[in-house]
């Protein structure tokens, strides 16, 4: 009999719409060709307000490719819709907070059903830029200079704040990047060039998160590498993102035609191999599993390769970087989805 795959998508984050498109591509890959003999897809749609919707509404959203109007969250927060079928394996394709950060992974772990991707720790580490950078530093991975800041330092004590800004100015300088620790898709991120911009950006970032990170800005090419596997993961070819905007912000990421993917990136074999090796190190450093996309800054003038971040549930639409990198490495989209499911089965906890 076929394996019943629970495809979980939508979710309570700014990447709700991307998740719907990713899920549509995955559903299609599971229900065509050889995969259709092995898998049966049961879609579950998580509304923006956190209510789970079953088969009927989920299929409608998948087909239309766009968000469904919210039913109020008076009932069923995360609970299964009535008459849900038994799920053999979960495939969460949720991006950002409440999906990529270990929360859903905790729920699926409690269910004792295997699921695609990283577990609780790997997901949480990959979402929190401060925890991630600490792990990268421990693994000896080079990164930009940074400083961590808390909301309390920004809001609670008017004497602390000017000193904090002074210190950021002297150690990191301008331009620097102010980021909430736990977001994605460039939401809440600001590139700042002056004291006034710094103050505004810190205040704004504090509205998103209790933990904030400030990084020295670098002038660099942005390159990315895909990782696939569990304990013996593989790294893909390297891709590059090119764009004309000031930085790779939300608008550039999600407006058609504002950014181009270059696969493979025009880089020397030595640089490519270094990036692949660093990607595997980063994957292990945060305890990722199944899949991750590792993003880098390549400073061409000095030859430096700095790790920027790891994304444990990267965009997965048919045109997204992650599946495109594997397609270029020789693994097609349907094969990739199949391998991810097999990796989830391989990882499932042995019963005690
Ligand atoms: P997200 O997780 O939201 O994608 P990133 O840390 O990747 O956040 O930052 C988003 C984008 O901002 C990057 O792709 C890059 O264009 C720019 N950026 C972030 N940090 C730096 C930095 N230290 N120097 C230069 N550009 C940066
Ligand atoms: Mg990210
Ligand atoms: Mg990024």
mmCIF file of C-alpha atoms and ligand atoms in Angstrom:
data_model
loop_
_atom_site.group_PDB
_atom_site.id
_atom_site.type_symbol
_atom_site.label_atom_id
_atom_site.label_comp_id
_atom_site.label_asym_id
_atom_site.label_seq_id
_atom_site.Cartn_x
_atom_site.Cartn_y
_atom_site.Cartn_z
ATOM 1 C CA UNK A 1 0.000 0.000 0.000
ATOM 2 C CA UNK A 2 1.012 3.599 -0.484
ATOM 3 C CA UNK A 3 2.696 5.733 2.133
ATOM 4 C CA UNK A 4 0.329 8.460 3.285
ATOM 5 C CA UNK A 5 2.247 11.744 3.363
ATOM 6 C CA UNK A 6 0.803 14.612 5.438
ATOM 7 C CA UNK A 7 1.805 17.760 3.614
ATOM 8 C CA UNK A 8 1.746 20.659 6.083
ATOM 9 C CA UNK A 9 1.769 24.136 4.604
ATOM 10 C CA UNK A 10 0.715 27.768 4.982
ATOM 11 C CA UNK A 11 1.539 28.720 8.553
ATOM 12 C CA UNK A 12 1.768 31.726 10.822
ATOM 13 C CA UNK A 13 4.652 33.606 9.227
ATOM 14 C CA UNK A 14 5.409 36.234 6.624
ATOM 15 C CA UNK A 15 6.281 33.404 4.235
ATOM 16 C CA UNK A 16 2.748 31.951 4.198
ATOM 17 C CA UNK A 17 2.294 32.542 0.463
ATOM 18 C CA UNK A 18 5.669 31.048 -0.502
ATOM 19 C CA UNK A 19 4.805 27.981 1.548
ATOM 20 C CA UNK A 20 1.615 27.471 -0.469
ATOM 21 C CA UNK A 21 3.545 27.568 -3.748
ATOM 22 C CA UNK A 22 6.261 25.243 -2.365
ATOM 23 C CA UNK A 23 3.607 22.768 -1.185
ATOM 24 C CA UNK A 24 1.892 22.856 -4.578
ATOM 25 C CA UNK A 25 5.136 21.891 -6.309
ATOM 26 C CA UNK A 26 5.810 19.088 -3.810
ATOM 27 C CA UNK A 27 2.250 17.731 -4.061
ATOM 28 C CA UNK A 28 2.591 17.610 -7.828
ATOM 29 C CA UNK A 29 5.955 15.811 -7.596
ATOM 30 C CA UNK A 30 4.464 13.206 -5.261
ATOM 31 C CA UNK A 31 1.459 12.474 -7.417
ATOM 32 C CA UNK A 32 3.094 12.110 -10.824
ATOM 33 C CA UNK A 33 5.425 9.512 -12.347
ATOM 34 C CA UNK A 34 7.011 6.829 -10.187
ATOM 35 C CA UNK A 35 6.250 8.675 -6.955
ATOM 36 C CA UNK A 36 2.525 8.292 -7.560
ATOM 37 C CA UNK A 37 2.915 4.502 -7.124
ATOM 38 C CA UNK A 38 4.572 5.011 -3.719
ATOM 39 C CA UNK A 39 2.880 7.994 -2.130
ATOM 40 C CA UNK A 40 -0.522 9.387 -1.401
ATOM 41 C CA UNK A 41 -0.721 13.074 -0.424
ATOM 42 C CA UNK A 42 -2.939 14.346 2.403
ATOM 43 C CA UNK A 43 -2.666 18.124 2.501
ATOM 44 C CA UNK A 44 -3.143 20.144 5.702
ATOM 45 C CA UNK A 45 -3.383 23.903 5.467
ATOM 46 C CA UNK A 46 -2.422 26.063 8.444
ATOM 47 C CA UNK A 47 -4.182 29.397 8.222
ATOM 48 C CA UNK A 48 -2.366 32.644 9.043
ATOM 49 C CA UNK A 49 -4.081 32.639 12.433
ATOM 50 C CA UNK A 50 -2.885 29.112 13.225
ATOM 51 C CA UNK A 51 -6.069 27.118 12.582
ATOM 52 C CA UNK A 52 -5.478 23.789 10.833
ATOM 53 C CA UNK A 53 -7.690 22.949 7.882
ATOM 54 C CA UNK A 54 -8.010 19.446 6.449
ATOM 55 C CA UNK A 55 -8.268 17.890 3.030
ATOM 56 C CA UNK A 56 -11.135 19.833 1.502
ATOM 57 C CA UNK A 57 -9.920 23.380 2.138
ATOM 58 C CA UNK A 58 -6.250 22.405 1.853
ATOM 59 C CA UNK A 59 -6.755 21.054 -1.673
ATOM 60 C CA UNK A 60 -8.584 24.213 -2.672
ATOM 61 C CA UNK A 61 -5.677 26.363 -1.454
ATOM 62 C CA UNK A 62 -3.117 24.139 -3.210
ATOM 63 C CA UNK A 63 -5.004 24.352 -6.474
ATOM 64 C CA UNK A 64 -5.578 28.106 -6.370
ATOM 65 C CA UNK A 65 -2.043 28.734 -5.069
ATOM 66 C CA UNK A 66 -3.205 31.515 -2.764
ATOM 67 C CA UNK A 67 -4.262 32.001 0.849
ATOM 68 C CA UNK A 68 -7.741 31.162 2.035
ATOM 69 C CA UNK A 69 -9.749 33.548 4.186
ATOM 70 C CA UNK A 70 -9.265 32.825 7.867
ATOM 71 C CA UNK A 71 -11.938 31.140 9.896
ATOM 72 C CA UNK A 72 -11.655 32.577 13.417
ATOM 73 C CA UNK A 73 -9.280 30.823 15.793
ATOM 74 C CA UNK A 74 -11.833 30.022 18.478
ATOM 75 C CA UNK A 75 -11.311 26.296 17.880
ATOM 76 C CA UNK A 76 -8.745 23.829 16.561
ATOM 77 C CA UNK A 77 -5.504 25.726 17.069
ATOM 78 C CA UNK A 78 -3.065 23.092 15.761
ATOM 79 C CA UNK A 79 -5.692 20.431 16.349
ATOM 80 C CA UNK A 80 -6.541 17.965 13.666
ATOM 81 C CA UNK A 81 -9.552 18.718 11.614
ATOM 82 C CA UNK A 82 -12.310 16.160 12.121
ATOM 83 C CA UNK A 83 -12.107 12.903 10.168
ATOM 84 C CA UNK A 84 -8.361 13.229 9.472
ATOM 85 C CA UNK A 85 -6.810 10.125 7.961
ATOM 86 C CA UNK A 86 -3.911 8.323 9.668
ATOM 87 C CA UNK A 87 -0.643 9.908 8.493
ATOM 88 C CA UNK A 88 2.436 7.696 7.920
ATOM 89 C CA UNK A 89 4.905 10.542 7.454
ATOM 90 C CA UNK A 90 4.763 14.331 7.725
ATOM 91 C CA UNK A 91 6.265 16.700 5.200
ATOM 92 C CA UNK A 92 6.254 20.165 6.800
ATOM 93 C CA UNK A 93 6.912 22.839 4.214
ATOM 94 C CA UNK A 94 6.493 25.882 6.423
ATOM 95 C CA UNK A 95 8.959 28.760 6.419
ATOM 96 C CA UNK A 96 9.959 31.095 9.235
ATOM 97 C CA UNK A 97 8.663 31.294 12.829
ATOM 98 C CA UNK A 98 6.143 28.609 13.909
ATOM 99 C CA UNK A 99 7.212 26.255 11.152
ATOM 100 C CA UNK A 100 10.944 26.319 10.515
ATOM 101 C CA UNK A 101 11.917 26.982 14.137
ATOM 102 C CA UNK A 102 11.315 23.684 15.927
ATOM 103 C CA UNK A 103 7.789 24.348 17.165
ATOM 104 C CA UNK A 104 6.028 22.185 14.579
ATOM 105 C CA UNK A 105 8.921 19.732 14.753
ATOM 106 C CA UNK A 106 8.229 19.328 18.489
ATOM 107 C CA UNK A 107 4.579 18.590 17.810
ATOM 108 C CA UNK A 108 5.471 16.010 15.144
ATOM 109 C CA UNK A 109 8.034 14.425 17.470
ATOM 110 C CA UNK A 110 5.338 14.010 20.127
ATOM 111 C CA UNK A 111 3.118 12.324 17.528
ATOM 112 C CA UNK A 112 5.866 9.697 17.005
ATOM 113 C CA UNK A 113 5.468 9.886 13.255
ATOM 114 C CA UNK A 114 8.561 10.451 11.052
ATOM 115 C CA UNK A 115 8.865 13.828 9.359
ATOM 116 C CA UNK A 116 10.990 15.452 6.678
ATOM 117 C CA UNK A 117 13.793 17.796 7.725
ATOM 118 C CA UNK A 118 15.539 18.831 10.901
ATOM 119 C CA UNK A 119 14.330 17.999 14.392
ATOM 120 C CA UNK A 120 13.634 20.428 17.225
ATOM 121 C CA UNK A 121 17.226 21.414 17.963
ATOM 122 C CA UNK A 122 18.426 21.808 14.378
ATOM 123 C CA UNK A 123 15.356 23.818 13.438
ATOM 124 C CA UNK A 124 15.599 26.135 16.448
ATOM 125 C CA UNK A 125 19.344 26.643 15.978
ATOM 126 C CA UNK A 126 18.860 27.422 12.308
ATOM 127 C CA UNK A 127 16.159 29.986 13.014
ATOM 128 C CA UNK A 128 17.910 31.890 15.798
ATOM 129 C CA UNK A 129 20.714 33.922 14.240
ATOM 130 C CA UNK A 130 22.496 34.314 17.592
ATOM 131 C CA UNK A 131 22.455 30.594 18.459
ATOM 132 C CA UNK A 132 23.419 29.782 14.862
ATOM 133 C CA UNK A 133 26.407 32.124 14.878
ATOM 134 C CA UNK A 134 27.606 30.761 18.213
ATOM 135 C CA UNK A 135 27.552 27.240 16.755
ATOM 136 C CA UNK A 136 29.313 28.395 13.573
ATOM 137 C CA UNK A 137 32.044 30.135 15.595
ATOM 138 C CA UNK A 138 32.527 26.986 17.656
ATOM 139 C CA UNK A 139 32.925 24.992 14.433
ATOM 140 C CA UNK A 140 35.604 27.426 13.248
ATOM 141 C CA UNK A 141 33.513 28.849 10.397
ATOM 142 C CA UNK A 142 34.488 32.411 9.426
ATOM 143 C CA UNK A 143 31.723 35.021 9.604
ATOM 144 C CA UNK A 144 31.257 38.795 9.751
ATOM 145 C CA UNK A 145 31.913 40.632 12.999
ATOM 146 C CA UNK A 146 28.736 40.959 15.034
ATOM 147 C CA UNK A 147 27.278 42.013 18.336
ATOM 148 C CA UNK A 148 24.153 40.813 20.119
ATOM 149 C CA UNK A 149 21.668 43.202 21.685
ATOM 150 C CA UNK A 150 18.535 42.604 23.752
ATOM 151 C CA UNK A 151 15.227 44.421 23.658
ATOM 152 C CA UNK A 152 15.751 45.318 27.314
ATOM 153 C CA UNK A 153 18.988 47.165 26.459
ATOM 154 C CA UNK A 154 17.144 49.127 23.777
ATOM 155 C CA UNK A 155 13.934 49.941 25.616
ATOM 156 C CA UNK A 156 14.341 49.684 29.357
ATOM 157 C CA UNK A 157 17.167 51.978 30.343
ATOM 158 C CA UNK A 158 17.684 55.353 28.630
ATOM 159 C CA UNK A 159 21.259 55.561 30.000
ATOM 160 C CA UNK A 160 22.333 52.234 28.458
ATOM 161 C CA UNK A 161 21.108 52.922 24.933
ATOM 162 C CA UNK A 162 23.528 55.733 23.874
ATOM 163 C CA UNK A 163 26.497 53.736 25.185
ATOM 164 C CA UNK A 164 25.319 50.703 23.272
ATOM 165 C CA UNK A 165 25.114 52.731 20.052
ATOM 166 C CA UNK A 166 28.583 54.226 20.695
ATOM 167 C CA UNK A 167 29.990 50.765 21.073
ATOM 168 C CA UNK A 168 28.349 49.470 17.895
ATOM 169 C CA UNK A 169 29.711 52.476 15.988
ATOM 170 C CA UNK A 170 33.281 51.905 17.161
ATOM 171 C CA UNK A 171 33.401 48.113 16.821
ATOM 172 C CA UNK A 172 31.273 47.509 13.733
ATOM 173 C CA UNK A 173 31.086 50.901 11.989
ATOM 174 C CA UNK A 174 28.822 51.774 9.067
ATOM 175 C CA UNK A 175 27.162 50.368 7.142
ATOM 176 C CA UNK A 176 25.948 47.712 9.524
ATOM 177 C CA UNK A 177 22.919 45.399 9.473
ATOM 178 C CA UNK A 178 20.385 45.276 12.296
ATOM 179 C CA UNK A 179 18.371 42.038 12.425
ATOM 180 C CA UNK A 180 15.779 40.474 14.714
ATOM 181 C CA UNK A 181 17.312 37.126 15.751
ATOM 182 C CA UNK A 182 14.326 34.952 14.845
ATOM 183 C CA UNK A 183 12.898 35.860 11.469
ATOM 184 C CA UNK A 184 13.554 35.183 7.802
ATOM 185 C CA UNK A 185 12.906 36.571 4.328
ATOM 186 C CA UNK A 186 14.732 39.761 5.407
ATOM 187 C CA UNK A 187 11.716 40.825 7.498
ATOM 188 C CA UNK A 188 12.719 43.484 10.058
ATOM 189 C CA UNK A 189 16.275 43.765 8.683
ATOM 190 C CA UNK A 190 17.769 47.223 8.105
ATOM 191 C CA UNK A 191 21.002 48.388 6.545
ATOM 192 C CA UNK A 192 22.067 51.468 8.486
ATOM 193 C CA UNK A 193 24.555 54.198 7.609
ATOM 194 C CA UNK A 194 24.258 56.723 10.438
ATOM 195 C CA UNK A 195 23.630 57.107 14.147
ATOM 196 C CA UNK A 196 20.051 58.129 13.560
ATOM 197 C CA UNK A 197 19.352 55.153 11.290
ATOM 198 C CA UNK A 198 20.975 52.864 13.849
ATOM 199 C CA UNK A 199 18.738 54.112 16.654
ATOM 200 C CA UNK A 200 15.602 53.776 14.537
ATOM 201 C CA UNK A 201 16.573 50.312 13.287
ATOM 202 C CA UNK A 202 17.300 48.985 16.792
ATOM 203 C CA UNK A 203 13.985 50.317 18.052
ATOM 204 C CA UNK A 204 12.184 48.753 15.100
ATOM 205 C CA UNK A 205 13.970 45.378 15.409
ATOM 206 C CA UNK A 206 12.960 45.288 19.087
ATOM 207 C CA UNK A 207 9.299 45.280 18.028
ATOM 208 C CA UNK A 208 9.925 41.950 16.245
ATOM 209 C CA UNK A 209 12.082 40.086 18.745
ATOM 210 C CA UNK A 210 13.618 40.158 22.229
ATOM 211 C CA UNK A 211 16.965 39.210 20.720
ATOM 212 C CA UNK A 212 18.682 41.305 18.078
ATOM 213 C CA UNK A 213 21.927 41.002 16.189
ATOM 214 C CA UNK A 214 23.988 43.766 14.599
ATOM 215 C CA UNK A 215 26.551 42.826 11.952
ATOM 216 C CA UNK A 216 29.322 44.657 10.165
ATOM 217 C CA UNK A 217 28.286 45.136 6.535
ATOM 218 C CA UNK A 218 30.391 43.488 3.839
ATOM 219 C CA UNK A 219 30.576 44.127 0.108
ATOM 220 C CA UNK A 220 30.345 40.638 -1.301
ATOM 221 C CA UNK A 221 28.759 38.282 -3.789
ATOM 222 C CA UNK A 222 25.967 36.132 -2.316
ATOM 223 C CA UNK A 223 26.364 32.424 -2.962
ATOM 224 C CA UNK A 224 24.373 29.449 -1.719
ATOM 225 C CA UNK A 225 24.864 25.695 -1.433
ATOM 226 C CA UNK A 226 22.268 22.958 -0.850
ATOM 227 C CA UNK A 227 22.810 20.082 1.555
ATOM 228 C CA UNK A 228 20.927 16.762 1.472
ATOM 229 C CA UNK A 229 21.264 13.821 3.862
ATOM 230 C CA UNK A 230 21.382 12.899 7.540
ATOM 231 C CA UNK A 231 24.620 11.671 9.088
ATOM 232 C CA UNK A 232 26.493 11.543 5.768
ATOM 233 C CA UNK A 233 25.110 14.534 3.877
ATOM 234 C CA UNK A 234 26.080 15.670 0.385
ATOM 235 C CA UNK A 235 26.637 19.219 -0.863
ATOM 236 C CA UNK A 236 25.311 20.441 -4.223
ATOM 237 C CA UNK A 237 26.866 22.699 -6.823
ATOM 238 C CA UNK A 238 27.042 26.341 -5.721
ATOM 239 C CA UNK A 239 24.597 28.983 -6.948
ATOM 240 C CA UNK A 240 24.701 32.756 -6.901
ATOM 241 C CA UNK A 241 22.041 35.414 -6.475
ATOM 242 C CA UNK A 242 22.362 38.613 -8.439
ATOM 243 C CA UNK A 243 20.211 41.693 -7.963
ATOM 244 C CA UNK A 244 20.363 45.442 -8.339
ATOM 245 C CA UNK A 245 18.836 46.572 -5.044
ATOM 246 C CA UNK A 246 20.776 47.834 -2.035
ATOM 247 C CA UNK A 247 20.607 44.383 -0.421
ATOM 248 C CA UNK A 248 18.634 41.149 -0.772
ATOM 249 C CA UNK A 249 15.547 42.499 1.000
ATOM 250 C CA UNK A 250 11.975 41.163 1.091
ATOM 251 C CA UNK A 251 10.901 42.970 -2.048
ATOM 252 C CA UNK A 252 13.911 41.755 -4.037
ATOM 253 C CA UNK A 253 13.343 38.191 -2.844
ATOM 254 C CA UNK A 254 9.684 37.986 -3.799
ATOM 255 C CA UNK A 255 9.165 40.302 -6.755
ATOM 256 C CA UNK A 256 9.356 38.499 -10.055
ATOM 257 C CA UNK A 257 12.399 39.611 -12.041
ATOM 258 C CA UNK A 258 14.179 41.524 -9.243
ATOM 259 C CA UNK A 259 16.742 38.794 -8.589
ATOM 260 C CA UNK A 260 18.407 36.217 -10.806
ATOM 261 C CA UNK A 261 19.762 32.821 -9.871
ATOM 262 C CA UNK A 262 23.029 31.829 -11.492
ATOM 263 C CA UNK A 263 23.645 28.075 -11.347
ATOM 264 C CA UNK A 264 26.420 27.089 -11.211
ATOM 265 C CA UNK A 265 27.986 30.284 -9.878
ATOM 266 C CA UNK A 266 31.054 31.451 -11.829
ATOM 267 C CA UNK A 267 33.659 30.529 -9.188
ATOM 268 C CA UNK A 268 36.943 28.648 -9.228
ATOM 269 C CA UNK A 269 36.869 24.967 -8.332
ATOM 270 C CA UNK A 270 38.872 25.711 -5.168
ATOM 271 C CA UNK A 271 36.310 28.243 -3.936
ATOM 272 C CA UNK A 272 33.440 25.872 -4.766
ATOM 273 C CA UNK A 273 35.052 23.057 -2.802
ATOM 274 C CA UNK A 274 35.653 25.327 0.177
ATOM 275 C CA UNK A 275 32.009 26.421 0.140
ATOM 276 C CA UNK A 276 30.806 22.813 -0.052
ATOM 277 C CA UNK A 277 33.028 21.799 2.840
ATOM 278 C CA UNK A 278 31.860 24.757 4.937
ATOM 279 C CA UNK A 279 28.227 23.912 4.130
ATOM 280 C CA UNK A 280 28.603 20.387 5.471
ATOM 281 C CA UNK A 281 30.319 21.727 8.592
ATOM 282 C CA UNK A 282 27.500 24.227 9.149
ATOM 283 C CA UNK A 283 24.876 21.488 8.660
ATOM 284 C CA UNK A 284 26.498 19.382 11.364
ATOM 285 C CA UNK A 285 27.178 22.381 13.651
ATOM 286 C CA UNK A 286 23.474 23.144 14.111
ATOM 287 C CA UNK A 287 22.406 19.467 13.992
ATOM 288 C CA UNK A 288 20.392 19.850 10.794
ATOM 289 C CA UNK A 289 18.861 16.802 9.082
ATOM 290 C CA UNK A 290 17.364 16.004 5.708
ATOM 291 C CA UNK A 291 17.831 19.307 3.970
ATOM 292 C CA UNK A 292 19.263 22.800 4.381
ATOM 293 C CA UNK A 293 20.456 25.665 2.254
ATOM 294 C CA UNK A 294 23.629 27.346 3.445
ATOM 295 C CA UNK A 295 24.215 30.967 2.425
ATOM 296 C CA UNK A 296 27.563 32.739 2.127
ATOM 297 C CA UNK A 297 29.213 36.054 1.385
ATOM 298 C CA UNK A 298 32.099 35.727 -1.051
ATOM 299 C CA UNK A 299 34.370 38.777 -0.783
ATOM 300 C CA UNK A 300 35.992 38.638 -4.174
ATOM 301 C CA UNK A 301 38.649 41.289 -3.458
ATOM 302 C CA UNK A 302 40.188 39.300 -0.592
ATOM 303 C CA UNK A 303 39.033 35.783 -1.488
ATOM 304 C CA UNK A 304 37.300 35.489 1.897
ATOM 305 C CA UNK A 305 34.294 33.180 2.215
ATOM 306 C CA UNK A 306 32.090 34.131 5.153
ATOM 307 C CA UNK A 307 29.124 32.049 6.220
ATOM 308 C CA UNK A 308 25.926 34.090 6.523
ATOM 309 C CA UNK A 309 23.247 31.625 7.595
ATOM 310 C CA UNK A 310 21.640 28.224 7.292
ATOM 311 C CA UNK A 311 17.982 27.766 6.343
ATOM 312 C CA UNK A 312 16.537 24.420 7.404
ATOM 313 C CA UNK A 313 13.320 24.728 5.348
ATOM 314 C CA UNK A 314 14.378 26.752 2.315
ATOM 315 C CA UNK A 315 11.992 27.916 -0.392
ATOM 316 C CA UNK A 316 10.865 24.857 -2.378
ATOM 317 C CA UNK A 317 8.923 26.165 -5.358
ATOM 318 C CA UNK A 318 9.840 24.759 -8.767
ATOM 319 C CA UNK A 319 12.046 27.832 -9.364
ATOM 320 C CA UNK A 320 13.569 28.081 -5.860
ATOM 321 C CA UNK A 321 17.325 27.888 -5.313
ATOM 322 C CA UNK A 322 17.281 24.662 -3.270
ATOM 323 C CA UNK A 323 15.648 22.333 -5.823
ATOM 324 C CA UNK A 324 17.404 24.141 -8.695
ATOM 325 C CA UNK A 325 20.802 23.473 -7.107
ATOM 326 C CA UNK A 326 19.986 19.767 -6.909
ATOM 327 C CA UNK A 327 18.609 19.670 -10.444
ATOM 328 C CA UNK A 328 21.984 21.032 -11.564
ATOM 329 C CA UNK A 329 23.762 18.414 -9.474
ATOM 330 C CA UNK A 330 21.759 15.628 -11.135
ATOM 331 C CA UNK A 331 18.796 15.088 -8.794
ATOM 332 C CA UNK A 332 15.455 16.049 -10.323
ATOM 333 C CA UNK A 333 12.642 17.663 -8.305
ATOM 334 C CA UNK A 334 10.619 14.409 -7.985
ATOM 335 C CA UNK A 335 13.754 12.442 -7.059
ATOM 336 C CA UNK A 336 14.635 15.070 -4.465
ATOM 337 C CA UNK A 337 11.234 14.868 -2.796
ATOM 338 C CA UNK A 338 11.447 11.063 -2.801
ATOM 339 C CA UNK A 339 14.937 11.148 -1.232
ATOM 340 C CA UNK A 340 13.788 13.548 1.487
ATOM 341 C CA UNK A 341 10.997 11.165 2.449
ATOM 342 C CA UNK A 342 13.391 8.222 2.499
ATOM 343 C CA UNK A 343 15.768 10.237 4.713
ATOM 344 C CA UNK A 344 12.894 10.953 7.128
ATOM 345 C CA UNK A 345 12.118 7.233 7.351
ATOM 346 C CA UNK A 346 15.786 6.445 7.931
ATOM 347 C CA UNK A 347 15.843 8.881 10.848
ATOM 348 C CA UNK A 348 12.640 7.829 12.570
ATOM 349 C CA UNK A 349 13.161 7.025 16.233
ATOM 350 C CA UNK A 350 13.397 3.317 16.967
ATOM 351 C CA UNK A 351 10.569 2.293 19.244
ATOM 352 C CA UNK A 352 11.475 1.762 22.864
HETATM 353 P P1 LIG B 1 17.230 36.310 6.277
HETATM 354 O O1 LIG B 1 17.346 35.137 7.198
HETATM 355 O O2 LIG B 1 16.015 37.122 6.556
HETATM 356 O O3 LIG B 1 17.405 35.934 4.842
HETATM 357 P P2 LIG B 1 19.940 37.420 6.154
HETATM 358 O O4 LIG B 1 20.810 37.446 7.353
HETATM 359 O O5 LIG B 1 20.252 36.405 5.135
HETATM 360 O O6 LIG B 1 18.438 37.303 6.680
HETATM 361 O O7 LIG B 1 19.975 38.858 5.499
HETATM 362 C C1 LIG B 1 19.206 39.170 4.355
HETATM 363 C C2 LIG B 1 20.046 39.885 3.328
HETATM 364 O O8 LIG B 1 20.601 41.100 3.863
HETATM 365 C C3 LIG B 1 21.254 39.125 2.829
HETATM 366 O O9 LIG B 1 20.902 38.211 1.823
HETATM 367 C C4 LIG B 1 22.152 40.246 2.332
HETATM 368 O O10 LIG B 1 21.712 40.752 1.072
HETATM 369 C C5 LIG B 1 21.905 41.332 3.361
HETATM 370 N N1 LIG B 1 22.879 41.235 4.472
HETATM 371 C C6 LIG B 1 22.643 40.671 5.665
HETATM 372 N N2 LIG B 1 23.705 40.769 6.476
HETATM 373 C C7 LIG B 1 24.670 41.377 5.780
HETATM 374 C C8 LIG B 1 26.018 41.786 6.075
HETATM 375 N N3 LIG B 1 26.560 41.567 7.273
HETATM 376 N N4 LIG B 1 26.718 42.417 5.093
HETATM 377 C C9 LIG B 1 26.169 42.650 3.869
HETATM 378 N N5 LIG B 1 24.909 42.296 3.539
HETATM 379 C C10 LIG B 1 24.154 41.678 4.473
HETATM 380 MG MG1 LIG B 2 17.198 33.038 6.796
HETATM 381 MG MG1 LIG B 3 19.079 35.034 4.046
#
